């Protein structure tokens, strides 16, 4: 279920969202799902797992030389996470806006981080930061057989134009 244009004028945009171990511990999984569903985005994959070190090493490849990297990996392996794939127009950009700034102090009120996080090292949730990055992250975290390509049957906020 890779994004494809399918002959249509729009592209099926998807993003990876991960509720991090603190988000799971603080019972925020349902709230996160509700924020994305309320917006009208479509859930196409979801699983709870203990994030494998191999997946995290690839996921945070660009941060490997940062001083906080070991702390980041121990945080991300401190408990289970819930990984999801959400779909809809501009879902990458909209997700980042709902999630809020990486640094909790700069995360606006009403963003998920702005409401539930006070420190960058415990910031509740991940969302992909670009369309290309999202495609790579989805392939890293999910088998294609774990993604469900279900038809959107006339929801009032139907996410794609006909
Ligand atoms: P994101 O895309 O908003 O999640 O931010 P980045 O891609 O820049 O960083 C990935 C994750 O690394 C962040 O969400 C934090 O969990 C963690 N992180 C980033 N910067 C810092 C830092 O300065 N200190 C610590 N402890 N963790 C950080
Ligand atoms: Mg990032």
Coordinates of N, CA and C and ligand atoms in Angstrom, one line a residue:
X1 N 0.8 -1.2 0.0 CA 0.0 0.0 0.0 C 0.9 1.3 0.0
X2 N 1.8 1.3 -0.9 CA 2.6 2.5 -1.1 C 1.7 3.6 -1.6
X3 N 2.0 4.9 -1.3 CA 1.3 6.0 -1.9 C 1.4 5.9 -3.4
X4 N 0.3 6.1 -4.1 CA 0.4 6.1 -5.6 C -0.7 7.1 -6.1
X5 N -0.4 7.6 -7.3 CA -1.3 8.6 -7.8 C -2.5 7.9 -8.4
X6 N -2.4 6.6 -8.9 CA -3.5 5.9 -9.4 C -4.2 6.5 -10.5
X7 N -3.5 7.4 -11.3 CA -4.2 8.1 -12.4 C -5.0 9.3 -12.0
X8 N -5.1 9.5 -10.7 CA -5.8 10.7 -10.2 C -4.9 11.9 -10.1
X9 N -5.5 13.1 -9.8 CA -4.7 14.3 -9.8 C -4.0 14.4 -8.4
X10 N -4.6 13.8 -7.4 CA -4.0 13.9 -6.0 C -3.1 12.7 -5.7
X11 N -2.2 12.9 -4.8 CA -1.4 11.9 -4.3 C -1.8 11.5 -2.9
X12 N -1.8 10.2 -2.7 CA -2.2 9.6 -1.4 C -1.1 9.8 -0.4
X13 N -1.2 10.9 0.4 CA -0.1 11.2 1.3 C -0.3 10.5 2.7
X14 N 0.7 9.9 3.2 CA 0.7 9.2 4.5 C 1.8 9.7 5.4
X15 N 1.6 9.5 6.7 CA 2.7 9.9 7.6 C 2.8 8.8 8.7
X16 N 4.0 8.7 9.3 CA 4.1 7.9 10.5 C 4.0 8.7 11.8
X17 N 3.2 8.2 12.7 CA 3.0 8.8 14.0 C 3.4 7.7 15.0
X18 N 4.2 8.0 16.0 CA 4.5 7.1 17.0 C 4.2 7.7 18.4
X19 N 3.3 7.1 19.2 CA 3.2 7.5 20.6 C 4.3 6.9 21.3
X20 N 5.2 7.8 21.9 CA 6.4 7.3 22.5 C 6.1 6.7 23.9
X21 N 7.1 6.1 24.5 CA 6.8 5.4 25.8 C 6.2 6.2 26.9
X22 N 6.5 7.5 27.0 CA 5.9 8.3 28.0 C 4.4 8.6 27.6
X23 N 4.1 8.7 26.3 CA 2.7 8.9 25.9 C 1.9 7.6 26.2
X24 N 2.5 6.5 26.1 CA 1.8 5.2 26.4 C 1.6 5.2 28.0
X25 N 2.6 5.4 28.7 CA 2.5 5.4 30.2 C 1.5 6.4 30.7
X26 N 1.4 7.5 30.1 CA 0.5 8.6 30.6 C -0.9 8.4 29.9
X27 N -1.2 7.3 29.3 CA -2.5 6.9 28.7 C -3.0 7.9 27.7
X28 N -2.1 8.3 26.8 CA -2.5 9.3 25.8 C -2.7 8.7 24.4
X29 N -2.7 7.4 24.3 CA -2.9 6.8 23.0 C -4.3 7.1 22.4
X30 N -5.3 7.0 23.2 CA -6.7 7.3 22.7 C -6.8 8.7 22.3
X31 N -6.2 9.6 23.1 CA -6.3 11.1 22.9 C -5.6 11.4 21.5
X32 N -4.5 10.8 21.3 CA -3.8 11.0 20.0 C -4.6 10.6 18.8
X33 N -5.2 9.4 19.0 CA -6.0 8.9 17.9 C -7.2 9.8 17.6
X34 N -7.8 10.3 18.8 CA -8.9 11.1 18.6 C -8.6 12.5 17.9
X35 N -7.4 13.0 18.2 CA -7.0 14.3 17.6 C -7.0 14.1 16.0
X36 N -6.4 12.9 15.6 CA -6.2 12.7 14.2 C -7.6 12.3 13.5
X37 N -8.4 11.6 14.2 CA -9.7 11.2 13.6 C -10.6 12.4 13.6
X38 N -10.6 13.2 14.6 CA -11.4 14.4 14.6 C -11.1 15.4 13.5
X39 N -9.8 15.4 13.1 CA -9.4 16.2 12.0 C -9.9 15.7 10.7
X40 N -10.2 14.4 10.6 CA -10.7 13.7 9.4 C -9.7 12.8 8.7
X41 N -8.5 12.7 9.3 CA -7.5 11.8 8.7 C -7.9 10.3 8.9
X42 N -7.4 9.5 8.0 CA -7.8 8.1 7.9 C -6.6 7.2 8.5
X43 N -7.0 6.4 9.5 CA -6.0 5.5 10.0 C -5.9 4.2 9.1
X44 N -4.7 4.0 8.7 CA -4.5 2.8 7.8 C -3.5 1.8 8.3
X45 N -3.0 2.0 9.5 CA -2.1 1.0 10.1 C -1.9 1.4 11.6
X46 N -1.8 0.4 12.5 CA -1.5 0.7 13.9 C -1.1 -0.6 14.6
X47 N 0.0 -0.4 15.4 CA 0.4 -1.6 16.3 C 1.1 -1.1 17.5
X48 N 1.0 -1.9 18.6 CA 1.8 -1.6 19.8 C 3.0 -2.5 19.7
X49 N 4.2 -2.0 20.0 CA 5.4 -2.8 20.0 C 6.5 -2.2 20.9
X50 N 7.4 -3.1 21.3 CA 8.6 -2.6 21.9 C 9.5 -2.3 20.7
X51 N 9.9 -1.0 20.6 CA 10.6 -0.6 19.4 C 12.0 -1.3 19.3
X52 N 12.3 -2.0 18.3 CA 13.6 -2.7 18.1 C 14.7 -1.7 18.0
X53 N 15.8 -2.0 18.6 CA 17.0 -1.1 18.5 C 17.4 -0.9 17.0
X54 N 17.3 -1.9 16.2 CA 17.6 -1.8 14.7 C 16.7 -0.7 14.1
X55 N 15.4 -0.7 14.4 CA 14.5 0.3 13.8 C 14.8 1.7 14.3
X56 N 15.1 1.8 15.6 CA 15.4 3.1 16.2 C 16.7 3.7 15.6
X57 N 17.7 2.8 15.4 CA 19.0 3.3 14.9 C 18.8 3.9 13.5
X58 N 17.9 3.2 12.7 CA 17.7 3.8 11.4 C 16.8 5.0 11.5
X59 N 15.8 4.9 12.3 CA 14.8 6.0 12.4 C 15.5 7.3 12.9
X60 N 16.5 7.2 13.8 CA 17.2 8.4 14.3 C 18.6 8.4 13.8
X61 N 18.8 7.9 12.6 CA 20.1 7.8 12.0 C 20.8 9.2 12.0
X62 N 20.1 10.2 11.7 CA 20.7 11.6 11.6 C 21.1 12.2 12.9
X63 N 20.7 11.6 14.0 CA 21.0 12.1 15.3 C 22.1 11.3 16.0
X64 N 22.6 10.3 15.3 CA 23.6 9.4 16.0 C 24.8 10.0 16.6
X65 N 25.2 11.2 16.1 CA 26.4 11.9 16.7 C 26.0 12.9 17.7
X66 N 24.8 13.1 18.0 CA 24.4 14.1 19.0 C 24.6 13.5 20.4
X67 N 25.0 14.4 21.3 CA 25.3 14.0 22.7 C 24.1 13.3 23.4
X68 N 22.9 13.6 23.0 CA 21.7 13.1 23.7 C 21.3 11.7 23.1
X69 N 22.0 11.3 22.0 CA 21.6 10.1 21.3 C 21.4 8.8 22.2
X70 N 22.4 8.5 23.1 CA 22.2 7.3 24.0 C 20.9 7.5 24.9
X71 N 20.7 8.7 25.4 CA 19.5 9.0 26.2 C 18.3 8.8 25.4
X72 N 18.3 9.2 24.2 CA 17.1 9.1 23.3 C 16.8 7.7 23.1
X73 N 17.8 6.8 22.8 CA 17.5 5.4 22.6 C 17.0 4.7 23.8
X74 N 17.6 5.1 25.0 CA 17.1 4.4 26.2 C 15.7 4.9 26.6
X75 N 15.4 6.2 26.3 CA 14.0 6.6 26.4 C 13.0 5.9 25.5
X76 N 13.4 5.7 24.2 CA 12.5 5.1 23.3 C 12.4 3.6 23.5
X77 N 13.3 3.0 24.2 CA 13.2 1.6 24.5 C 12.7 1.3 26.0
X78 N 12.3 2.4 26.7 CA 12.0 2.3 28.1 C 10.6 1.6 28.3
X79 N 9.9 1.4 27.2 CA 8.5 0.8 27.3 C 8.0 0.7 25.9
X80 N 6.8 0.1 25.8 CA 6.2 0.0 24.4 C 5.8 1.3 23.8
X81 N 5.7 1.3 22.5 CA 5.2 2.5 21.8 C 4.0 2.0 20.9
X82 N 3.3 3.0 20.4 CA 2.2 2.7 19.5 C 2.5 3.4 18.2
X83 N 2.7 2.6 17.1 CA 3.0 3.2 15.8 C 1.8 3.2 14.9
X84 N 1.6 4.3 14.2 CA 0.4 4.4 13.4 C 0.8 5.0 12.0
X85 N 0.0 4.7 11.0 CA 0.1 5.4 9.7 C -1.2 6.1 9.5
X86 N -1.2 7.4 9.2 CA -2.3 8.2 9.0 C -2.2 8.7 7.5
X87 N -3.4 8.8 6.9 CA -3.5 9.2 5.5 C -4.4 10.4 5.3
X88 N -4.1 11.3 4.4 CA -5.0 12.4 4.0 C -4.2 13.5 3.3
X89 N -4.9 14.5 2.8 CA -4.2 15.6 2.1 C -3.3 16.4 3.1
X90 N -2.1 16.5 2.7 CA -1.1 17.3 3.6 C -1.0 16.8 5.0
X91 N -1.2 15.5 5.1 CA -1.2 14.9 6.5 C 0.2 15.1 7.2
X92 N 1.3 15.1 6.4 CA 2.6 15.3 7.0 C 2.6 16.7 7.7
X93 N 2.3 17.7 7.0 CA 2.3 19.1 7.5 C 1.3 19.3 8.6
X94 N 0.1 18.8 8.4 CA -0.9 19.0 9.5 C -0.6 18.2 10.8
X95 N 0.1 17.1 10.6 CA 0.4 16.3 11.8 C 1.5 17.0 12.6
X96 N 2.5 17.6 11.9 CA 3.5 18.3 12.6 C 2.9 19.5 13.4
X97 N 1.9 20.2 12.8 CA 1.2 21.3 13.4 C 0.5 20.8 14.7
X98 N -0.2 19.7 14.6 CA -0.9 19.2 15.8 C 0.0 18.7 16.8
X99 N 1.2 18.1 16.4 CA 2.1 17.6 17.4 C 2.8 18.8 18.1
X100 N 3.2 19.8 17.4 CA 3.9 20.9 18.0 C 5.4 20.9 17.9
X101 N 6.0 21.9 18.4 CA 7.5 22.1 18.3 C 8.2 21.0 19.1
X102 N 9.4 20.6 18.5 CA 10.2 19.6 19.2 C 10.5 20.0 20.6
X103 N 10.9 21.2 20.8 CA 11.2 21.7 22.1 C 9.9 22.1 22.9
X104 N 9.6 21.4 23.9 CA 8.4 21.6 24.7 C 8.1 23.1 25.0
X105 N 9.2 23.8 25.3 CA 9.0 25.2 25.7 C 8.5 26.1 24.6
X106 N 8.7 25.6 23.4 CA 8.3 26.4 22.2 C 7.0 25.8 21.6
X107 N 6.5 24.7 22.2 CA 5.3 24.1 21.6 C 4.1 24.9 22.0
X108 N 3.3 25.3 21.1 CA 2.1 26.1 21.4 C 1.1 25.4 22.1
X109 N 0.3 26.1 23.0 CA -0.8 25.5 23.7 C -1.8 24.9 22.6
X110 N -2.5 23.8 22.9 CA -3.4 23.1 22.0 C -2.7 22.2 21.1
X111 N -1.3 22.2 21.0 CA -0.6 21.2 20.3 C -0.4 20.0 21.3
X112 N -0.2 18.8 20.8 CA -0.1 17.7 21.7 C 1.1 17.9 22.7
X113 N 2.3 18.3 22.1 CA 3.4 18.5 23.0 C 3.2 19.7 23.9
X114 N 2.6 20.8 23.3 CA 2.3 22.0 24.1 C 1.4 21.7 25.3
X115 N 0.6 20.7 25.2 CA -0.4 20.4 26.3 C 0.2 19.3 27.3
X116 N 1.1 18.5 26.8 CA 1.4 17.3 27.6 C 2.9 17.1 27.9
X117 N 3.8 18.1 27.4 CA 5.2 17.9 27.6 C 5.9 19.1 28.2
X118 N 6.8 18.9 29.1 CA 7.5 20.1 29.6 C 9.0 20.0 29.3
X119 N 9.5 18.9 28.6 CA 10.9 18.8 28.3 C 11.1 18.0 27.0
X120 N 12.1 18.5 26.2 CA 12.4 17.9 24.9 C 12.7 16.4 25.0
X121 N 13.2 16.0 26.1 CA 13.6 14.6 26.2 C 12.4 13.7 26.5
X122 N 11.3 14.2 26.8 CA 10.0 13.4 27.0 C 8.9 14.1 26.3
X123 N 8.9 14.0 25.0 CA 7.9 14.8 24.2 C 6.8 14.0 23.6
X124 N 6.5 12.8 24.1 CA 5.2 12.2 23.9 C 5.0 11.5 22.6
X125 N 5.4 12.1 21.5 CA 4.9 11.7 20.2 C 5.9 12.0 19.1
X126 N 6.0 11.2 18.1 CA 6.7 11.4 16.9 C 5.8 11.6 15.7
X127 N 6.1 12.5 14.8 CA 5.4 12.6 13.5 C 6.5 12.9 12.4
X128 N 6.4 12.2 11.3 CA 7.4 12.4 10.2 C 7.4 13.9 9.8
X129 N 8.6 14.4 9.4 CA 8.7 15.8 9.1 C 8.8 16.2 7.6
X130 N 8.7 15.2 6.7 CA 8.6 15.4 5.2 C 7.9 14.3 4.6
X131 N 7.4 14.5 3.4 CA 6.7 13.4 2.7 C 7.6 12.3 2.3
X132 N 8.9 12.6 1.9 CA 9.8 11.6 1.6 C 10.3 10.8 2.8
X133 N 10.5 11.6 3.9 CA 10.9 11.0 5.2 C 9.8 10.1 5.7
X134 N 8.5 10.5 5.5 CA 7.4 9.7 5.9 C 7.4 8.3 5.2
X135 N 7.6 8.3 3.9 CA 7.6 7.1 3.1 C 8.7 6.1 3.6
X136 N 9.8 6.7 3.9 CA 10.9 5.8 4.4 C 10.6 5.3 5.8
X137 N 10.1 6.1 6.7 CA 9.7 5.7 8.0 C 8.6 4.7 8.0
X138 N 7.6 4.8 7.2 CA 6.5 3.9 7.1 C 7.1 2.5 6.7
X139 N 8.0 2.5 5.7 CA 8.6 1.2 5.3 C 9.5 0.6 6.4
X140 N 10.1 1.5 7.2 CA 10.9 1.0 8.3 C 10.1 0.3 9.4
X141 N 9.0 0.9 9.7 CA 8.2 0.5 10.9 C 7.1 -0.5 10.5
X142 N 6.7 -0.5 9.3 CA 5.5 -1.4 8.9 C 5.9 -2.3 7.7
X143 N 5.4 -3.5 7.7 CA 5.3 -4.3 6.5 C 4.1 -3.8 5.7
X144 N 4.2 -3.9 4.3 CA 3.1 -3.4 3.5 C 1.8 -4.2 3.8
X145 N 2.0 -5.5 4.2 CA 0.8 -6.3 4.6 C 0.1 -5.8 5.8
X146 N 0.7 -4.9 6.6 CA 0.1 -4.4 7.9 C -0.7 -3.1 7.6
X147 N -0.6 -2.6 6.4 CA -1.4 -1.4 6.0 C -2.7 -1.8 5.3
X148 N -3.7 -1.1 5.7 CA -5.1 -1.4 5.2 C -5.6 -0.3 4.3
X149 N -5.9 -0.6 3.1 CA -6.3 0.4 2.1 C -7.8 0.3 2.0
X150 N -8.5 0.9 3.0 CA -9.9 0.8 3.1 C -10.6 2.0 2.4
X151 N -11.8 1.8 1.9 CA -12.5 2.8 1.1 C -13.2 3.8 2.1
X152 N -13.1 5.1 1.8 CA -13.7 6.1 2.6 C -15.1 6.4 2.0
X153 N -16.2 5.9 2.7 CA -17.5 5.9 2.2 C -18.3 7.1 2.6
X154 N -18.0 8.2 2.1 CA -18.9 9.4 2.3 C -18.9 10.0 3.7
X155 N -17.8 9.8 4.4 CA -17.7 10.6 5.7 C -17.9 12.0 5.4
X156 N -18.5 12.8 6.4 CA -18.8 14.2 6.1 C -17.5 15.0 5.9
X157 N -16.4 14.5 6.4 CA -15.1 15.2 6.1 C -14.3 14.3 5.2
X158 N -15.0 13.6 4.3 CA -14.3 12.8 3.3 C -13.0 13.4 2.8
X159 N -11.9 12.6 3.0 CA -10.6 13.2 2.9 C -10.1 13.5 1.5
X160 N -10.7 12.8 0.5 CA -10.2 13.1 -0.8 C -11.4 13.6 -1.7
X161 N -11.1 14.5 -2.6 CA -12.1 14.9 -3.6 C -12.4 13.7 -4.5
X162 N -13.6 13.6 -5.1 CA -13.9 12.5 -6.0 C -13.0 12.4 -7.2
Ligands
LIG1 P1 11.1 15.9 16.1 O1 11.1 15.6 14.6 O2 10.3 17.1 16.5 O3 10.8 14.7 17.0 O4 12.6 16.3 16.5 P2 14.0 15.8 16.0 O5 13.9 15.0 14.8 O6 14.9 17.0 15.9 O7 14.5 14.9 17.2 C1 14.0 13.6 17.4 C2 13.8 13.4 18.8 O8 15.0 13.4 19.5 C3 12.9 14.5 19.5 O9 11.6 14.3 19.4 C4 13.4 14.2 21.0 O10 12.7 13.1 21.5 C5 14.8 13.9 20.8 N1 15.7 15.1 21.0 C6 15.9 16.1 20.1 N2 16.7 17.1 20.6 C7 17.0 16.7 21.9 C8 17.8 17.2 22.9 O11 18.4 18.3 22.8 N3 17.8 16.5 24.1 C9 17.2 15.4 24.3 N4 17.3 14.7 25.4 N5 16.4 14.8 23.3 C10 16.3 15.4 22.1
LIG2 MG1 12.3 14.5 13.4

